[in-house]
Amino acid sequence: MKNYLSRISVVVAVFLYTVAHVSGQNNVKLYDPSLDGMKQIKEAISQAKNSGKHVFIQYGGNWCSWCIRFDGFVKADTGLMRIINQSYIPVKLNYDQTNRNDAANEFLGNPSRFGFPVFIIINGEGRVIHIQDSGLLEEGQGYSRQKVFGFLRNWTPQAVIPRKVENK
């Protein structure tokens, strides 16, 4: 009987841990399903044009564990945050059952075909210049800092529009 109760206790503990872990993930609200994606994009393009930056769209949803993982990964790395803050206007574009942002998805060139999250870079003129499949930035159960940093660095305005060198 003692062995039986011990096993039941372990099963209950594992169950409660799992429920707490899953519910905690569902409480993360990075994306706002009430926002109009096209309006978000147009506002970000205007800001990018005025600031000389590009728009960095993270397209995903609160249901997406890899979306939440990416957000935490970037926020924990000061170097990644620095390059985003210096070179990009960040946007979190929602995709879920209540708001798929179909017009935005079409405008962006159907990036949802890559799965979620997917990253889109738009220049200050409103042209999509890159769509990044986030799976190519993964490493093990997370993201590769080297790959993410390389991706972000390679699509900054400075990288895409190099300085003109004067002949003397």
mmCIF file of C-alpha atoms in Angstrom:
data_model
loop_
_atom_site.group_PDB
_atom_site.id
_atom_site.type_symbol
_atom_site.label_atom_id
_atom_site.label_comp_id
_atom_site.label_asym_id
_atom_site.label_seq_id
_atom_site.Cartn_x
_atom_site.Cartn_y
_atom_site.Cartn_z
ATOM 1 C CA MET A 1 0.000 0.000 0.000
ATOM 2 C CA LYS A 2 2.844 2.383 0.867
ATOM 3 C CA ASN A 3 4.475 1.713 -2.539
ATOM 4 C CA TYR A 4 1.123 2.359 -4.264
ATOM 5 C CA LEU A 5 0.665 5.716 -2.487
ATOM 6 C CA SER A 6 4.211 6.693 -3.347
ATOM 7 C CA ARG A 7 3.565 6.025 -7.049
ATOM 8 C CA ILE A 8 0.285 7.944 -6.954
ATOM 9 C CA SER A 9 2.071 10.896 -5.321
ATOM 10 C CA VAL A 10 4.682 10.944 -8.083
ATOM 11 C CA VAL A 11 2.018 10.807 -10.811
ATOM 12 C CA VAL A 12 0.035 13.628 -9.182
ATOM 13 C CA ALA A 13 3.182 15.754 -8.747
ATOM 14 C CA VAL A 14 4.175 15.286 -12.413
ATOM 15 C CA PHE A 15 0.622 16.109 -13.512
ATOM 16 C CA LEU A 16 0.494 19.292 -11.415
ATOM 17 C CA TYR A 17 3.920 20.399 -12.644
ATOM 18 C CA THR A 18 2.856 19.848 -16.259
ATOM 19 C CA VAL A 19 -0.393 21.762 -15.799
ATOM 20 C CA ALA A 20 1.427 24.660 -14.123
ATOM 21 C CA HIS A 21 4.095 24.724 -16.843
ATOM 22 C CA VAL A 22 1.582 24.673 -19.710
ATOM 23 C CA SER A 23 -0.686 27.275 -18.088
ATOM 24 C CA GLY A 24 2.296 29.524 -17.506
ATOM 25 C CA GLN A 25 3.109 29.420 -21.217
ATOM 26 C CA ASN A 26 -0.463 30.327 -22.120
ATOM 27 C CA ASN A 27 -0.270 33.423 -19.911
ATOM 28 C CA VAL A 28 2.464 34.953 -22.050
ATOM 29 C CA LYS A 29 0.887 37.649 -24.227
ATOM 30 C CA LEU A 30 3.471 38.922 -26.699
ATOM 31 C CA TYR A 31 0.987 39.306 -29.537
ATOM 32 C CA ASP A 32 -2.217 41.352 -29.493
ATOM 33 C CA PRO A 33 -4.959 39.671 -31.564
ATOM 34 C CA SER A 34 -7.067 42.852 -31.454
ATOM 35 C CA LEU A 35 -4.573 44.843 -33.553
ATOM 36 C CA ASP A 36 -4.972 45.413 -37.288
ATOM 37 C CA GLY A 37 -1.802 43.996 -38.834
ATOM 38 C CA MET A 38 -1.831 46.283 -41.867
ATOM 39 C CA LYS A 39 -2.137 49.325 -39.618
ATOM 40 C CA GLN A 40 0.814 48.078 -37.512
ATOM 41 C CA ILE A 41 2.900 47.577 -40.657
ATOM 42 C CA LYS A 42 2.055 50.986 -42.174
ATOM 43 C CA GLU A 43 2.897 52.772 -38.912
ATOM 44 C CA ALA A 44 6.182 50.874 -38.606
ATOM 45 C CA ILE A 45 7.132 51.683 -42.225
ATOM 46 C CA SER A 46 6.510 55.375 -41.563
ATOM 47 C CA GLN A 47 8.684 55.235 -38.425
ATOM 48 C CA ALA A 48 11.393 53.331 -40.314
ATOM 49 C CA LYS A 49 11.447 55.880 -43.119
ATOM 50 C CA ASN A 50 11.726 58.781 -40.666
ATOM 51 C CA SER A 51 14.447 57.109 -38.590
ATOM 52 C CA GLY A 52 16.549 55.459 -41.311
ATOM 53 C CA LYS A 53 15.790 52.002 -39.916
ATOM 54 C CA HIS A 54 14.164 48.861 -41.274
ATOM 55 C CA VAL A 55 11.047 47.153 -39.945
ATOM 56 C CA PHE A 56 11.581 43.795 -38.216
ATOM 57 C CA ILE A 57 8.352 41.788 -38.050
ATOM 58 C CA GLN A 58 8.050 38.742 -35.833
ATOM 59 C CA TYR A 59 4.948 37.000 -37.207
ATOM 60 C CA GLY A 60 3.487 34.422 -34.824
ATOM 61 C CA GLY A 61 1.153 34.055 -31.896
ATOM 62 C CA ASN A 62 0.794 33.592 -28.171
ATOM 63 C CA TRP A 63 0.079 29.899 -28.809
ATOM 64 C CA CYS A 64 3.512 29.391 -30.436
ATOM 65 C CA SER A 65 6.191 28.100 -28.055
ATOM 66 C CA TRP A 66 9.003 28.904 -30.527
ATOM 67 C CA CYS A 67 7.686 32.498 -30.813
ATOM 68 C CA ILE A 68 7.811 32.897 -27.048
ATOM 69 C CA ARG A 69 11.211 31.200 -26.926
ATOM 70 C CA PHE A 70 12.625 33.583 -29.554
ATOM 71 C CA ASP A 71 11.354 36.640 -27.703
ATOM 72 C CA GLY A 72 12.960 35.473 -24.450
ATOM 73 C CA PHE A 73 16.177 34.536 -26.251
ATOM 74 C CA VAL A 74 16.540 38.000 -27.783
ATOM 75 C CA LYS A 75 15.584 39.903 -24.626
ATOM 76 C CA ALA A 76 18.207 37.974 -22.635
ATOM 77 C CA ASP A 77 21.007 39.004 -25.020
ATOM 78 C CA THR A 78 22.130 42.638 -24.859
ATOM 79 C CA GLY A 79 23.958 42.382 -28.190
ATOM 80 C CA LEU A 80 20.845 41.208 -30.014
ATOM 81 C CA MET A 81 18.719 43.862 -28.308
ATOM 82 C CA ARG A 82 21.256 46.527 -29.271
ATOM 83 C CA ILE A 83 21.185 45.652 -32.973
ATOM 84 C CA ILE A 84 17.378 45.525 -32.976
ATOM 85 C CA ASN A 85 17.055 48.875 -31.185
ATOM 86 C CA GLN A 86 19.678 50.571 -33.374
ATOM 87 C CA SER A 87 18.572 49.254 -36.762
ATOM 88 C CA TYR A 88 14.942 48.148 -36.636
ATOM 89 C CA ILE A 89 11.397 49.131 -35.775
ATOM 90 C CA PRO A 90 10.147 45.872 -34.183
ATOM 91 C CA VAL A 91 6.583 44.634 -34.769
ATOM 92 C CA LYS A 92 4.869 41.559 -33.366
ATOM 93 C CA LEU A 93 2.240 40.560 -35.927
ATOM 94 C CA ASN A 94 -0.438 38.208 -34.607
ATOM 95 C CA TYR A 95 -1.541 34.977 -36.257
ATOM 96 C CA ASP A 96 -4.141 32.872 -34.468
ATOM 97 C CA GLN A 97 -7.650 31.466 -34.841
ATOM 98 C CA THR A 98 -9.285 34.811 -34.042
ATOM 99 C CA ASN A 99 -7.057 37.009 -36.236
ATOM 100 C CA ARG A 100 -4.893 35.560 -38.991
ATOM 101 C CA ASN A 101 -4.084 38.997 -40.429
ATOM 102 C CA ASP A 102 -4.732 37.707 -43.952
ATOM 103 C CA ALA A 103 -4.306 41.133 -45.609
ATOM 104 C CA ALA A 104 -0.935 41.597 -43.901
ATOM 105 C CA ASN A 105 0.120 38.052 -44.803
ATOM 106 C CA GLU A 106 -0.705 38.733 -48.462
ATOM 107 C CA PHE A 107 1.067 42.122 -48.427
ATOM 108 C CA LEU A 108 4.173 40.482 -46.948
ATOM 109 C CA GLY A 109 4.333 37.764 -49.624
ATOM 110 C CA ASN A 110 2.714 34.908 -47.688
ATOM 111 C CA PRO A 111 5.471 34.378 -45.108
ATOM 112 C CA SER A 112 3.176 32.076 -43.105
ATOM 113 C CA ARG A 113 4.158 29.330 -45.573
ATOM 114 C CA PHE A 114 7.369 28.927 -43.548
ATOM 115 C CA GLY A 115 5.591 28.248 -40.246
ATOM 116 C CA PHE A 116 5.928 30.299 -37.082
ATOM 117 C CA PRO A 117 7.610 32.374 -36.032
ATOM 118 C CA VAL A 118 8.675 33.825 -39.343
ATOM 119 C CA PHE A 119 10.644 37.052 -39.603
ATOM 120 C CA ILE A 120 10.120 39.720 -42.238
ATOM 121 C CA ILE A 121 12.369 42.698 -42.983
ATOM 122 C CA ILE A 122 10.827 45.730 -44.708
ATOM 123 C CA ASN A 123 12.738 48.829 -45.769
ATOM 124 C CA GLY A 124 11.604 52.411 -45.157
ATOM 125 C CA GLU A 125 10.001 52.523 -48.592
ATOM 126 C CA GLY A 126 7.647 49.696 -47.626
ATOM 127 C CA ARG A 127 9.283 46.971 -49.696
ATOM 128 C CA VAL A 128 9.724 43.483 -48.250
ATOM 129 C CA ILE A 129 13.442 42.827 -48.624
ATOM 130 C CA HIS A 130 13.741 39.527 -46.760
ATOM 131 C CA ILE A 131 11.637 36.714 -45.304
ATOM 132 C CA GLN A 132 13.481 34.500 -42.808
ATOM 133 C CA ASP A 133 12.403 30.962 -41.961
ATOM 134 C CA SER A 134 13.129 30.857 -38.217
ATOM 135 C CA GLY A 135 13.839 27.126 -38.370
ATOM 136 C CA LEU A 136 17.143 27.963 -40.049
ATOM 137 C CA LEU A 137 18.156 29.944 -36.948
ATOM 138 C CA GLU A 138 17.473 27.122 -34.504
ATOM 139 C CA GLU A 139 20.039 25.071 -32.654
ATOM 140 C CA GLY A 140 18.985 22.178 -30.431
ATOM 141 C CA GLN A 141 16.007 23.234 -28.317
ATOM 142 C CA GLY A 142 16.640 26.936 -28.855
ATOM 143 C CA TYR A 143 18.180 29.462 -31.195
ATOM 144 C CA SER A 144 21.784 29.951 -32.276
ATOM 145 C CA ARG A 145 23.109 33.336 -31.201
ATOM 146 C CA GLN A 146 25.565 33.339 -34.092
ATOM 147 C CA LYS A 147 22.837 32.631 -36.668
ATOM 148 C CA VAL A 148 20.352 35.135 -35.210
ATOM 149 C CA PHE A 149 23.007 37.848 -34.901
ATOM 150 C CA GLY A 150 24.189 37.166 -38.461
ATOM 151 C CA PHE A 151 20.646 37.378 -39.798
ATOM 152 C CA LEU A 152 19.942 40.657 -37.992
ATOM 153 C CA ARG A 153 23.320 42.175 -38.932
ATOM 154 C CA ASN A 154 22.994 41.214 -42.612
ATOM 155 C CA TRP A 155 19.650 43.006 -43.036
ATOM 156 C CA THR A 156 20.379 46.297 -41.274
ATOM 157 C CA PRO A 157 20.076 49.428 -43.431
ATOM 158 C CA GLN A 158 23.868 49.810 -43.184
ATOM 159 C CA ALA A 159 24.443 46.318 -44.600
ATOM 160 C CA VAL A 160 21.866 46.566 -47.371
ATOM 161 C CA ILE A 161 22.790 50.100 -48.459
ATOM 162 C CA PRO A 162 26.558 50.322 -48.043
ATOM 163 C CA ARG A 163 28.301 53.675 -47.710
ATOM 164 C CA LYS A 164 29.551 55.254 -50.897
ATOM 165 C CA VAL A 165 33.314 55.556 -51.006
ATOM 166 C CA GLU A 166 34.613 58.810 -52.420
ATOM 167 C CA ASN A 167 37.497 58.673 -54.877
ATOM 168 C CA LYS A 168 40.298 61.051 -53.963
#
